[in-house]
Amino acid sequence: MANKVPRGPLIVGGGLVYAGACALAFSVFNSGNKDVKETNQHLQAHREKDPNFSFVSDPCRACRFQNVANKYDKEIGRDESVMGINVLRRSLLYFHAKGLVLEVGAGTGRNVDYYPSSVNRVVLMDLSDKMLAEARKKLYKDQKPQFACVVGDSTSLDFPDDSFDSVVDTFGLCSYDDPVAVLKEMSRVCKPDGKILLLEHGRSKTWDSITQYLDRNAERHAKNWGCVWNRDLDSILETAGLRPEKLTTWHFGTTYYVVCKPSDITQTQVRTQAMPL
């Protein structure tokens, strides 16, 4: 059983996180009716051609990130600030990231300001070149030479086994078609004594009303943002063979803060072709 994360380092942001969650929940639950109607219309149109169509399982779902890259930070920045997400990002990376770091699903580089100066190098990887273009702008503006950006597929990382001291994903497991495959690849490239660091959102196991809302609006959210926000993270972690050392949940159980050791079942996999670090 995973140990709970000590609340001491996070207590300062705790009040902000939960107060923000309440405020945001009120806003979310009382908005979006027009968007829901439009989503249902689009679904109906697609299902006239394919009765099984779903935005959640649409192969083009991840393409949404190409379309929203230039407005992504602006659109989600306010919500993350209100909910205290930045506090959780900073805590996860400041206390646990070390050495050579790989961040998959790095997007627009929303974590770049939260890595401690003690890390040696951070490789930011994302499948969307437009999202990474936004990250490069930040790195150039703030002169951060220890960072590098690489376009790549997180389900097939072009790095050798045991390459990184820390492997990070924040709010990315919701966007991958196969999150289990991504976690196994993260585990493969992580050193045996390294850490896998996750900050993710998924279905709540403690608040049924919240999870029901996520389920009802999963199609709308996937259509707009390429994000499947109601996945069962406990099941995904277990299927990937990961056993969290530290795990806590926030925002009524929908945000997971996880520190894992790499899975033993993937450490024996060998990849002979690799991208230079």
Coordinates of N, CA, C and O in Angstrom, one line a residue, residues 23-116:
A23 N -14.8 27.0 -5.7 CA -15.2 28.1 -6.6 C -15.3 27.7 -8.1 O -16.3 28.0 -8.8
L24 N -14.3 26.9 -8.5 CA -14.3 26.4 -9.9 C -15.5 25.5 -10.1 O -16.1 25.5 -11.2
A25 N -15.7 24.6 -9.2 CA -16.8 23.6 -9.3 C -18.1 24.3 -9.5 O -19.0 24.0 -10.4
F26 N -18.4 25.4 -8.8 CA -19.6 26.2 -8.9 C -19.7 26.7 -10.3 O -20.8 26.7 -10.9
S27 N -18.6 27.3 -10.8 CA -18.6 27.9 -12.1 C -18.8 26.9 -13.2 O -19.6 27.1 -14.1
V28 N -18.1 25.7 -13.1 CA -18.2 24.7 -14.1 C -19.6 24.1 -14.1 O -20.2 23.9 -15.2
F29 N -20.2 23.8 -13.0 CA -21.5 23.1 -12.9 C -22.6 24.0 -13.4 O -23.7 23.6 -13.7
N30 N -22.4 25.3 -13.5 CA -23.4 26.3 -13.9 C -23.1 26.9 -15.2 O -23.6 28.0 -15.5
S31 N -22.3 26.3 -16.0 CA -22.0 26.9 -17.3 C -21.8 25.7 -18.4 O -21.9 24.6 -18.0
G32 N -21.7 26.1 -19.6 CA -21.4 25.2 -20.6 C -22.6 24.5 -21.3 O -22.4 23.6 -22.1
N33 N -23.8 25.0 -21.0 CA -25.0 24.4 -21.6 C -25.0 24.4 -23.1 O -25.3 23.5 -23.8
K34 N -24.6 25.6 -23.7 CA -24.5 25.8 -25.1 C -23.5 24.8 -25.7 O -23.7 24.2 -26.8
D35 N -22.4 24.7 -25.0 CA -21.3 23.8 -25.5 C -21.7 22.4 -25.5 O -21.4 21.6 -26.4
V36 N -22.5 22.0 -24.5 CA -23.0 20.6 -24.4 C -24.0 20.3 -25.6 O -23.9 19.3 -26.2
K37 N -24.8 21.3 -25.9 CA -25.7 21.2 -27.0 C -25.0 21.0 -28.3 O -25.3 20.1 -29.2
E38 N -24.0 21.8 -28.6 CA -23.2 21.7 -29.8 C -22.4 20.4 -29.9 O -22.4 19.8 -31.0
T39 N -21.9 19.9 -28.7 CA -21.3 18.6 -28.7 C -22.2 17.5 -29.1 O -21.9 16.6 -29.9
N40 N -23.4 17.5 -28.6 CA -24.4 16.5 -28.9 C -24.8 16.5 -30.4 O -25.0 15.5 -31.0
Q41 N -24.8 17.7 -30.9 CA -25.1 17.9 -32.4 C -24.0 17.3 -33.2 O -24.3 16.6 -34.2
H42 N -22.8 17.5 -32.8 CA -21.6 17.0 -33.6 C -21.6 15.4 -33.4 O -21.3 14.7 -34.4
L43 N -21.9 14.9 -32.2 CA -21.9 13.5 -32.0 C -23.0 12.8 -32.9 O -22.7 11.8 -33.5
Q44 N -24.1 13.4 -32.9 CA -25.2 12.9 -33.8 C -24.8 12.8 -35.2 O -25.1 11.8 -35.9
A45 N -24.2 13.9 -35.7 CA -23.8 14.0 -37.1 C -22.7 12.9 -37.4 O -22.8 12.2 -38.4
H46 N -21.8 12.7 -36.5 CA -20.8 11.7 -36.7 C -21.4 10.3 -36.6 O -21.0 9.4 -37.4
R47 N -22.3 10.1 -35.7 CA -22.9 8.7 -35.5 C -23.9 8.3 -36.6 O -24.2 7.2 -36.7
E48 N -24.3 9.3 -37.5 CA -25.1 8.9 -38.6 C -24.2 8.1 -39.6 O -24.7 7.3 -40.4
K49 N -22.9 8.4 -39.6 CA -21.9 7.7 -40.5 C -21.3 6.5 -39.7 O -21.0 5.5 -40.4
D50 N -21.0 6.7 -38.4 CA -20.4 5.6 -37.6 C -21.2 5.6 -36.3 O -20.9 6.4 -35.4
P51 N -22.0 4.6 -36.1 CA -22.8 4.5 -34.9 C -22.0 4.4 -33.6 O -22.5 4.7 -32.5
N52 N -20.7 4.0 -33.7 CA -19.9 3.8 -32.6 C -18.9 5.0 -32.3 O -18.1 4.9 -31.4
F53 N -19.1 6.0 -33.1 CA -18.2 7.2 -32.9 C -18.2 7.8 -31.5 O -19.3 7.9 -30.9
S54 N -17.1 8.2 -31.0 CA -16.9 8.8 -29.7 C -15.7 9.8 -29.8 O -14.7 9.4 -30.3
F55 N -15.9 11.0 -29.3 CA -14.8 11.9 -29.2 C -13.7 11.4 -28.2 O -12.6 11.7 -28.4
V56 N -14.2 10.6 -27.3 CA -13.3 10.1 -26.3 C -12.3 9.1 -26.9 O -11.1 9.1 -26.6
S57 N -12.7 8.3 -27.9 CA -11.9 7.3 -28.5 C -11.5 7.7 -29.9 O -10.8 6.9 -30.6
D58 N -11.8 8.9 -30.3 CA -11.5 9.4 -31.7 C -10.0 9.4 -31.9 O -9.3 10.0 -31.1
P59 N -9.4 8.7 -32.9 CA -8.0 8.8 -33.1 C -7.4 10.2 -33.4 O -6.2 10.4 -33.1
C60 N -8.3 11.1 -33.8 CA -7.9 12.5 -34.0 C -8.0 13.3 -32.8 O -7.8 14.6 -32.9
R61 N -8.4 12.7 -31.7 CA -8.6 13.5 -30.5 C -7.4 14.3 -30.1 O -7.5 15.5 -29.7
A62 N -6.2 13.7 -30.1 CA -5.0 14.4 -29.7 C -4.6 15.5 -30.6 O -3.8 16.4 -30.3
C63 N -5.2 15.5 -31.8 CA -4.9 16.6 -32.8 C -5.4 18.0 -32.2 O -5.0 19.0 -32.7
R64 N -6.3 17.9 -31.3 CA -6.9 19.1 -30.7 C -5.8 20.0 -30.2 O -5.9 21.2 -30.2
F65 N -4.7 19.4 -29.7 CA -3.6 20.2 -29.1 C -2.9 21.1 -30.1 O -2.4 22.1 -29.8
Q66 N -2.9 20.6 -31.3 CA -2.3 21.4 -32.4 C -3.2 22.7 -32.6 O -2.6 23.7 -32.9
N67 N -4.5 22.5 -32.5 CA -5.4 23.6 -32.7 C -5.4 24.6 -31.6 O -5.7 25.8 -31.8
V68 N -5.2 24.2 -30.4 CA -5.3 25.1 -29.2 C -4.0 25.6 -28.6 O -4.0 26.3 -27.6
A69 N -2.9 25.2 -29.3 CA -1.6 25.5 -28.7 C -1.3 27.0 -28.4 O -0.8 27.3 -27.3
N70 N -1.7 27.8 -29.3 CA -1.4 29.3 -29.1 C -2.3 29.9 -28.1 O -2.0 31.1 -27.6
K71 N -3.4 29.3 -27.6 CA -4.2 29.8 -26.6 C -4.3 29.0 -25.3 O -5.0 29.3 -24.4
Y72 N -3.6 27.9 -25.3 CA -3.7 26.9 -24.3 C -3.4 27.5 -22.9 O -4.2 27.4 -21.9
D73 N -2.3 28.2 -22.8 CA -1.9 28.7 -21.5 C -2.9 29.7 -21.0 O -3.2 29.8 -19.8
K74 N -3.4 30.6 -21.9 CA -4.3 31.6 -21.5 C -5.6 31.0 -21.0 O -6.2 31.4 -20.0
E75 N -6.1 29.9 -21.7 CA -7.3 29.3 -21.4 C -7.4 28.6 -20.1 O -8.3 28.6 -19.3
I76 N -6.3 27.9 -19.7 CA -6.3 27.1 -18.5 C -5.5 27.8 -17.3 O -5.6 27.3 -16.2
G77 N -4.8 28.9 -17.6 CA -4.0 29.5 -16.6 C -4.8 30.0 -15.4 O -4.4 29.8 -14.2
R78 N -5.9 30.6 -15.6 CA -6.8 31.1 -14.5 C -7.3 30.0 -13.7 O -7.2 30.0 -12.4
D79 N -7.8 28.9 -14.3 CA -8.3 27.8 -13.6 C -7.2 27.1 -12.7 O -7.5 26.8 -11.5
E80 N -6.0 27.0 -13.3 CA -5.0 26.4 -12.5 C -4.6 27.2 -11.3 O -4.3 26.7 -10.2
S81 N -4.5 28.5 -11.5 CA -4.2 29.4 -10.4 C -5.2 29.4 -9.3 O -4.9 29.3 -8.1
V82 N -6.5 29.4 -9.7 CA -7.6 29.3 -8.7 C -7.5 28.0 -7.9 O -7.8 28.0 -6.7
M83 N -7.3 26.9 -8.6 CA -7.3 25.6 -7.9 C -6.0 25.3 -7.2 O -5.9 24.2 -6.6
G84 N -5.0 26.1 -7.3 CA -3.7 25.8 -6.7 C -2.9 24.8 -7.4 O -2.0 24.2 -6.7
I85 N -3.1 24.5 -8.6 CA -2.4 23.5 -9.4 C -0.9 23.9 -9.4 O 0.0 23.0 -9.3
N86 N -0.6 25.2 -9.5 CA 0.8 25.5 -9.6 C 1.6 25.2 -8.3 O 2.8 24.9 -8.3
V87 N 0.9 25.2 -7.2 CA 1.5 24.8 -5.9 C 1.8 23.3 -6.0 O 2.9 22.9 -5.5
L88 N 0.9 22.5 -6.5 CA 1.2 21.1 -6.6 C 2.3 20.8 -7.6 O 3.1 19.9 -7.4
R89 N 2.3 21.5 -8.7 CA 3.4 21.3 -9.7 C 4.8 21.6 -9.0 O 5.7 20.9 -9.1
R90 N 4.8 22.8 -8.3 CA 6.1 23.2 -7.7 C 6.5 22.2 -6.6 O 7.7 21.8 -6.5
S91 N 5.6 21.7 -5.8 CA 5.9 20.7 -4.8 C 6.4 19.4 -5.4 O 7.4 18.9 -4.9
L92 N 5.7 18.9 -6.4 CA 6.1 17.6 -7.0 C 7.6 17.7 -7.5 O 8.4 16.8 -7.3
L93 N 7.9 18.8 -8.2 CA 9.2 18.9 -8.9 C 10.3 19.3 -7.9 O 11.4 18.8 -7.9
Y94 N 10.0 20.3 -7.0 CA 11.0 20.8 -6.1 C 11.5 19.7 -5.2 O 12.7 19.6 -4.9
F95 N 10.5 18.9 -4.7 CA 10.9 17.9 -3.7 C 11.4 16.5 -4.3 O 12.0 15.7 -3.6
H96 N 11.0 16.3 -5.5 CA 11.3 14.9 -6.0 C 12.1 14.9 -7.3 O 12.7 13.8 -7.6
A97 N 12.1 15.9 -8.2 CA 12.9 15.8 -9.4 C 14.4 16.0 -9.1 O 14.8 16.8 -8.3
K98 N 15.2 15.2 -9.8 CA 16.6 15.3 -9.6 C 17.4 14.8 -10.8 O 16.8 14.1 -11.7
G99 N 18.6 15.2 -10.9 CA 19.5 14.6 -12.0 C 19.1 14.9 -13.4 O 18.7 16.1 -13.7
L100 N 19.1 13.9 -14.2 CA 18.7 14.0 -15.6 C 17.2 13.7 -15.7 O 16.8 12.6 -15.3
V101 N 16.4 14.6 -16.2 CA 14.9 14.5 -16.2 C 14.4 14.4 -17.6 O 14.8 15.2 -18.5
L102 N 13.4 13.5 -17.8 CA 12.6 13.5 -19.0 C 11.2 13.8 -18.6 O 10.6 13.2 -17.7
E103 N 10.6 14.8 -19.2 CA 9.2 15.1 -19.1 C 8.4 14.8 -20.3 O 8.7 15.4 -21.4
V104 N 7.5 13.9 -20.3 CA 6.7 13.5 -21.4 C 5.4 14.3 -21.4 O 5.0 14.8 -20.3
G105 N 4.8 14.5 -22.6 CA 3.6 15.3 -22.6 C 3.8 16.7 -22.1 O 2.9 17.2 -21.4
A106 N 4.9 17.2 -22.4 CA 5.4 18.5 -21.8 C 4.6 19.7 -22.3 O 4.5 20.7 -21.6
G107 N 3.9 19.6 -23.4 CA 3.0 20.6 -23.9 C 3.7 21.9 -24.1 O 4.8 22.0 -24.7
T108 N 3.1 23.0 -23.5 CA 3.7 24.3 -23.6 C 4.7 24.7 -22.6 O 5.1 25.8 -22.4
G109 N 5.1 23.7 -21.8 CA 6.2 23.9 -20.8 C 5.7 24.6 -19.6 O 6.3 25.5 -19.0
R110 N 4.5 24.2 -19.1 CA 3.9 24.8 -17.9 C 4.7 24.5 -16.6 O 4.5 25.1 -15.6
N111 N 5.6 23.5 -16.7 CA 6.4 23.2 -15.5 C 7.8 23.8 -15.5 O 8.5 23.7 -14.5
V112 N 8.2 24.5 -16.5 CA 9.6 24.9 -16.6 C 10.1 25.8 -15.4 O 11.2 25.8 -15.0
D113 N 9.2 26.6 -14.9 CA 9.5 27.5 -13.8 C 9.6 26.8 -12.4 O 10.0 27.4 -11.4
Y114 N 9.2 25.5 -12.4 CA 9.1 24.8 -11.1 C 10.2 23.8 -10.8 O 10.3 23.2 -9.7
Y115 N 11.1 23.5 -11.8 CA 12.2 22.6 -11.6 C 13.2 23.3 -10.7 O 13.6 24.4 -10.9
P116 N 13.7 22.5 -9.7 CA 14.8 23.1 -8.9 C 16.1 23.3 -9.7 O 16.3 22.6 -10.7

